[in-house]
XYZ file of C-alpha atoms in Angstrom:
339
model
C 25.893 -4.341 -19.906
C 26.620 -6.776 -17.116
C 29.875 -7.414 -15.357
C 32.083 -10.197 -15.994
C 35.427 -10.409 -15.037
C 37.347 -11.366 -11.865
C 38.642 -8.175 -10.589
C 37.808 -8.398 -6.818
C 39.375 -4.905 -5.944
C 36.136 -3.457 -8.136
C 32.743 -3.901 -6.307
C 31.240 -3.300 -10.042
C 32.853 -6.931 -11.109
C 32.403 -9.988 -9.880
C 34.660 -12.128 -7.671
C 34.031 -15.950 -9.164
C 35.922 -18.595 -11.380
C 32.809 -18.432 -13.625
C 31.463 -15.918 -15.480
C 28.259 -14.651 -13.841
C 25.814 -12.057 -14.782
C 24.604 -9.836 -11.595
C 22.270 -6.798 -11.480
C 25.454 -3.941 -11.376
C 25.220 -0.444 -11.582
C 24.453 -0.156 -15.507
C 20.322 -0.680 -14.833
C 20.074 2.303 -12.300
C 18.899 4.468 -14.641
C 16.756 2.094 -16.556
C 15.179 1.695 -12.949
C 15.083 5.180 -12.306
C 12.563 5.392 -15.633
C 10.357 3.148 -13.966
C 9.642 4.951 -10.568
C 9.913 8.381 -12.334
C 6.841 6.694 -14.745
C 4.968 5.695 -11.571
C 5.464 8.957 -9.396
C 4.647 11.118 -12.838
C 1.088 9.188 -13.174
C 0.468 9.806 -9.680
C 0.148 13.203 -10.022
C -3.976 13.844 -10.684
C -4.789 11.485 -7.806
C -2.647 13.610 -4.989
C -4.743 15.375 -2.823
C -7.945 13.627 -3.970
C -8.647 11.407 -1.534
C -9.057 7.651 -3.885
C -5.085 5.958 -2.847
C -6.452 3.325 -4.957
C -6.418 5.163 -8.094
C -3.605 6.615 -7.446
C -1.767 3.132 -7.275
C -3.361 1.290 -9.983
C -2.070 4.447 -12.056
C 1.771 3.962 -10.750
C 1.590 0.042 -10.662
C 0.849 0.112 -14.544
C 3.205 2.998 -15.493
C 5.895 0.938 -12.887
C 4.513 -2.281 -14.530
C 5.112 -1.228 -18.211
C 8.751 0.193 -18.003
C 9.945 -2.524 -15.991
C 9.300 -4.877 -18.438
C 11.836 -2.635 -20.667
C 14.701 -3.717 -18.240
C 17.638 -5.539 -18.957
C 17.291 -8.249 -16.292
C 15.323 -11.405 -15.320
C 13.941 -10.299 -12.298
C 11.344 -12.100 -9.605
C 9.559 -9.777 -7.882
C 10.262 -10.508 -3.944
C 8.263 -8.183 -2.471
C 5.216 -6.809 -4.769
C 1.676 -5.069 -3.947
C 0.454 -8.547 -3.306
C -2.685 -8.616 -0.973
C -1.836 -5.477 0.607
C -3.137 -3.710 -2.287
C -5.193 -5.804 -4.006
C -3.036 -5.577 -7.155
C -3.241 -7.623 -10.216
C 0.369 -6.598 -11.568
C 3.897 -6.581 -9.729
C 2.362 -9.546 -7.297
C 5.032 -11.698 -5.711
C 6.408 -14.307 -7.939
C 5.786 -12.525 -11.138
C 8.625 -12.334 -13.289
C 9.600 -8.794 -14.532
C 12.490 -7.527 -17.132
C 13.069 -8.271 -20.982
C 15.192 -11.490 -19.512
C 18.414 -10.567 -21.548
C 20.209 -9.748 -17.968
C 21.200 -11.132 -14.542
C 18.550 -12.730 -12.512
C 17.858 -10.663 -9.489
C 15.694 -10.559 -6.534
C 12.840 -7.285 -7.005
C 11.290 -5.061 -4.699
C 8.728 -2.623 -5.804
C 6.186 -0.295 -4.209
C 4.858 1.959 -6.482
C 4.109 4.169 -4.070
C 5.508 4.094 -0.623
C 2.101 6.285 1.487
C -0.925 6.141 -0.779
C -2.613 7.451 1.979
C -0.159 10.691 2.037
C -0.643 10.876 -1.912
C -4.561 10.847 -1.682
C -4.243 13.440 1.117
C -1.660 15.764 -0.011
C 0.763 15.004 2.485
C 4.492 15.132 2.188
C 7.286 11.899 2.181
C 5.071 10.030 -0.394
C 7.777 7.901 -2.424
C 7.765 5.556 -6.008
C 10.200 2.678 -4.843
C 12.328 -0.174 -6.430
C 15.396 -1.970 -4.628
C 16.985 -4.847 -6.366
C 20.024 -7.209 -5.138
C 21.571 -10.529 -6.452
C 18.901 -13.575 -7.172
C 17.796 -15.628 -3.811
C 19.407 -12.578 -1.072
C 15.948 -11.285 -0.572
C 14.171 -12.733 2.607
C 10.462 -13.460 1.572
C 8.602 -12.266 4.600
C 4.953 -11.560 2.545
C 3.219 -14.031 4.563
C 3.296 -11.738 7.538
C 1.943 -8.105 6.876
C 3.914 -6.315 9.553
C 7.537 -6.145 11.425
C 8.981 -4.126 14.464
C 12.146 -2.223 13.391
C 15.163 -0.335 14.465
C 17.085 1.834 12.531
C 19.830 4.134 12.502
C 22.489 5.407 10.270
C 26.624 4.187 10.796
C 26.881 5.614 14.927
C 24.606 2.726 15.584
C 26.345 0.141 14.559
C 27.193 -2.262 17.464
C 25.599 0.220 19.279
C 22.166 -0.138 20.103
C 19.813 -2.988 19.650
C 16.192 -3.955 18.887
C 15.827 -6.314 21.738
C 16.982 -3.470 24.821
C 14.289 -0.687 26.099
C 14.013 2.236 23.442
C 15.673 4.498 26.668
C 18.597 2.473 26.612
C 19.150 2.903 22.696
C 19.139 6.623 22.861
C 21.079 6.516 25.905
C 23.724 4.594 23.893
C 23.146 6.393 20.542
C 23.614 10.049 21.833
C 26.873 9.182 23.350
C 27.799 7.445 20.449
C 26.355 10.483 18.382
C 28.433 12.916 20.666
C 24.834 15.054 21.391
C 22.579 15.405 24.429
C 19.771 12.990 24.810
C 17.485 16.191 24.525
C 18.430 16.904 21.293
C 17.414 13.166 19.795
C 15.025 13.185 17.742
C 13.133 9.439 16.902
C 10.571 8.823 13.957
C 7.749 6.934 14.552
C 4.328 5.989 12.728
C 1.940 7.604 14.441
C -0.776 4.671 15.011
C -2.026 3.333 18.423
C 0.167 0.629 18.802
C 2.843 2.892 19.217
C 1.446 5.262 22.358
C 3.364 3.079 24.846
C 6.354 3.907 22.545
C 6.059 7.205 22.163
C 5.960 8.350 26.005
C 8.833 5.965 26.774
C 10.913 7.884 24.011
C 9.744 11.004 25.476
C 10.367 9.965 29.191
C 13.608 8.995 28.096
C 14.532 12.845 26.907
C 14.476 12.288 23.466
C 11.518 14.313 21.027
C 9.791 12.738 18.762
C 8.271 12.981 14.839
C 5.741 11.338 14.050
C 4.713 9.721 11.145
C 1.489 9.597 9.415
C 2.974 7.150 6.617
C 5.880 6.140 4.670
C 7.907 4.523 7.198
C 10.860 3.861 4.299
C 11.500 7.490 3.328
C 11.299 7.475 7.194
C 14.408 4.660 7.970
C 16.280 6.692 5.204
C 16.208 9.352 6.066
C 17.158 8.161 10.192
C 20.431 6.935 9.070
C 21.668 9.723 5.968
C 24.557 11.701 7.244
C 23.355 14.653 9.023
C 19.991 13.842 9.162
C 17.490 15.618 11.140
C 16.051 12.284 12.633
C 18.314 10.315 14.185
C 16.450 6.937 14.681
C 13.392 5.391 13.493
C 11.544 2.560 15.762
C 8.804 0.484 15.434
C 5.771 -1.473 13.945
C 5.363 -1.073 9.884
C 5.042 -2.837 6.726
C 7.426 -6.333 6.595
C 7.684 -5.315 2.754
C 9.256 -2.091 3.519
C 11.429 -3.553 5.933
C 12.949 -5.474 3.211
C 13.066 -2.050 1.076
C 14.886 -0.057 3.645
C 18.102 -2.796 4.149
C 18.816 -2.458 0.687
C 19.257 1.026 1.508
C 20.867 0.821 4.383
C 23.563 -1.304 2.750
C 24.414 1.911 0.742
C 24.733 4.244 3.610
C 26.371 2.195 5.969
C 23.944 2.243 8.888
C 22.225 -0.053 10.911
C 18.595 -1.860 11.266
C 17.336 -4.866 12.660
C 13.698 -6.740 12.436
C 11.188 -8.784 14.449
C 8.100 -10.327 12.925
C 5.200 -9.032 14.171
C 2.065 -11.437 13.716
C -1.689 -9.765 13.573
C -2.844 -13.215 14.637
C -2.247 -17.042 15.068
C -3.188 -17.996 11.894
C -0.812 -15.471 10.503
C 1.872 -16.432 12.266
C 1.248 -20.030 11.364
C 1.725 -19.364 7.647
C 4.342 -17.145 8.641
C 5.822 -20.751 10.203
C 5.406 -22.700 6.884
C 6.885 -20.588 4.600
C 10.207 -20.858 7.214
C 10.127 -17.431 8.992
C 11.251 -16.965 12.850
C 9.166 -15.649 15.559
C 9.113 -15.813 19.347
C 11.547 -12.576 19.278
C 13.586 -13.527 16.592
C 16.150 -10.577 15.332
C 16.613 -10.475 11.479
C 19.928 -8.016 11.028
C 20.880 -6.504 8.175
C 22.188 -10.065 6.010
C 19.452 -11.577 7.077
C 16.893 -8.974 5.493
C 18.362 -8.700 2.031
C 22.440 -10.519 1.505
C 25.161 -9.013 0.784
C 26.389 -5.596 -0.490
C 25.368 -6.060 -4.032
C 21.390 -3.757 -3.390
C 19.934 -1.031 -5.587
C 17.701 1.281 -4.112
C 15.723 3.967 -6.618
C 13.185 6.070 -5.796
C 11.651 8.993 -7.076
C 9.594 11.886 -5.231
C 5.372 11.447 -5.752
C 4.787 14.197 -2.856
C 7.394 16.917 -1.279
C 9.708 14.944 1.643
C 12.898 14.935 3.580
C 14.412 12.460 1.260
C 13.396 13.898 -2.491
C 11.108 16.507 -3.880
C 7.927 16.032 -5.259
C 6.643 15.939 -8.771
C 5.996 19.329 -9.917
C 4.623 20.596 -13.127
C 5.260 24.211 -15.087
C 3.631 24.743 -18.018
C 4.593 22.554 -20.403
C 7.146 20.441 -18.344
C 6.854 17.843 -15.494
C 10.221 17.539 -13.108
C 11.144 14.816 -11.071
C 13.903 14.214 -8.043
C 15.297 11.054 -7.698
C 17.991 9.209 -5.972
C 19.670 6.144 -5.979
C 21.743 4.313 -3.345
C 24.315 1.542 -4.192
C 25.415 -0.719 -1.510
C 28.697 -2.162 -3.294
C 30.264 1.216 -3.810
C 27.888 3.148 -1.107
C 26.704 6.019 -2.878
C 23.981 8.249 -2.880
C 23.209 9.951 -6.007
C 20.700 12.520 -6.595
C 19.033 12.239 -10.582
C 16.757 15.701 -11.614
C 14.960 15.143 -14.601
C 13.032 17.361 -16.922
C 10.334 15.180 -19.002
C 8.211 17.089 -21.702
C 4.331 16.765 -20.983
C 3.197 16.241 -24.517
C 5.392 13.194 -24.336
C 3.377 11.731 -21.556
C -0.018 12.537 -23.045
């Protein structure tokens, strides 16, 4: 079921002379089936070192249900070359096509590395918004980021020193510099980063992986991070807005180019460098985002799968920028059904 009427006081319906069909809130659960699939066929690959296998396994099981969804959706951002993948690749057309058209973003699983070692904040992921909002940045593998959650709005800013932001954000947060707290991926690139949030007063928690559960979890309502900074995935940059739309907060991008010829292609397929600052409509358009995504390890965000006896359960939650909600989905699946 699709919405089709003219009622602009209901973010569910759609505000147009014509009658047109947009991804609403009626395929969140259908969604939710797909990343539960993927994070439930993770399972015998966490803590065994091979992040391959484990996202082959959720990139079929992701794969397979989404092609149960009422939509006609082109995947935006996909595994591409990042993961060698030979399903969910950018361009590939997903959904039963009965629905609206919509822009896709998938990544079965958000930290393969934390899934093959056992670590926590390892996420199944899907965002979706209206066909053609998504900004296509798979040419170049990596972006600098800013986010926050609503304080941080017309508050701080990608392009000022990280001191300043905190500076700006802890007054605007009503709290004492020293009790900041920034996430970070913890890679070499970001040492220089790192002390200079330090220096500034501000502590620090660093990231091994999973730098979307990370932005999320920066700008929820009371969360225990209250900014996340820095160089990670352009895909997941994309992934994050849509669920920042839901909660209101902020985040801004740069392109971040490993190389020349990188940035060249980057060029031709119309992307801006040279210090460019994608905000928030220029990541993923308008209000109209779903953002679903279900547990693989223990995080900050949702739990983990977890199996007793003859039961798996899942966590899940899904964020909805038109109406800005959060909701939480626990589900009990039989094993034998999964077999």
């Amino acid at each position: 079921m699709v919405s089709l009427t003219t009622d602009k006081n209901d973010p569910d319906l759609v505000d147009t002379a014509e009658p047109v069909l947009r991804p609403d809130r009626n395929i969140a659960l259908e969604l939710v089936r797909a990343t539960e699939a993927a994070a439930i066929r993770a399972v015998p690959f966490i803590g065994r070192g091979d992040k391959e296998g484990a996202d082959g396994a959720a990139v079929d099981a992701m794969r397979a249900f989404l092609g149960t969804v009422s939509v006609d959706g082109t995947i935006v951002i996909g595994e591409g070359e990042k993961d060698h993948a030979p399903m969910l690749f950018n361009g590939e057309r997903v959904g039963n096509g009965s629905g609206p058209q919509c822009d896709i973003a998938v990544d079965p699983i958000d930290g393969t590395s934390l899934t093959a070692a056992g670590r926590n904040n390892a996420l199944s992921v899907i965002a979706v918004s209206d066909h053609g909002t998504m900004l296509d940045a798979s040419t170049v593998f990596y972006m600098d980021k800013l986010v926050t959650g609503p304080a941080g709005v017309g508050v701080v800013d990608i392009r000022l020193p990280i001191s300043e932001n905190i500076r700006r954000l802890a007054k605007a947060l009503g709290k004492p510099v020293d009790e900041m707290v920034v996430s970070v991926l913890h890679r070499p690139r970001h040492e220089k980063l790192i002390d200079e949030i330090r220096a500034a007063g501000a502590g620090t928690r660093l990231m091994s992986d999973g730098d979307v559960a990370g932005g999320i979890n920066a700008a929820r309502h009371n969360a225990r991070t209250d900014m996340c900074v820095g160089i990670g995935g352009s895909p997941e940059g994309i992934v994050t807005a849509c669920a920042i739309k839901a909660l209101g907060g902020h985040i801004q991008g740069r392109l971040w180019p490993r190389d020349d010829d990188e940035k060249q292609r980057g060029v031709d397929a119309g992307l801006q460098f040279d210090g460019h600052v994608y905000e928030a409509d220029d990541l993923v358009e308008g209000n109209n985002t779903l953002f679903v995504a279900t547990g693989v390890t223990d995080g900050g965000l949702v739990a983990g799968v977890r199996r007793d006896a003859d039961y798996v359960y899942t966590e899940s939650v899904v964020l909805r920028g038109a109406s800005g909600t959060l909701r939480r989905i626990s589900s009990e699946h039989v094993v034998s059904k999964w077999l």
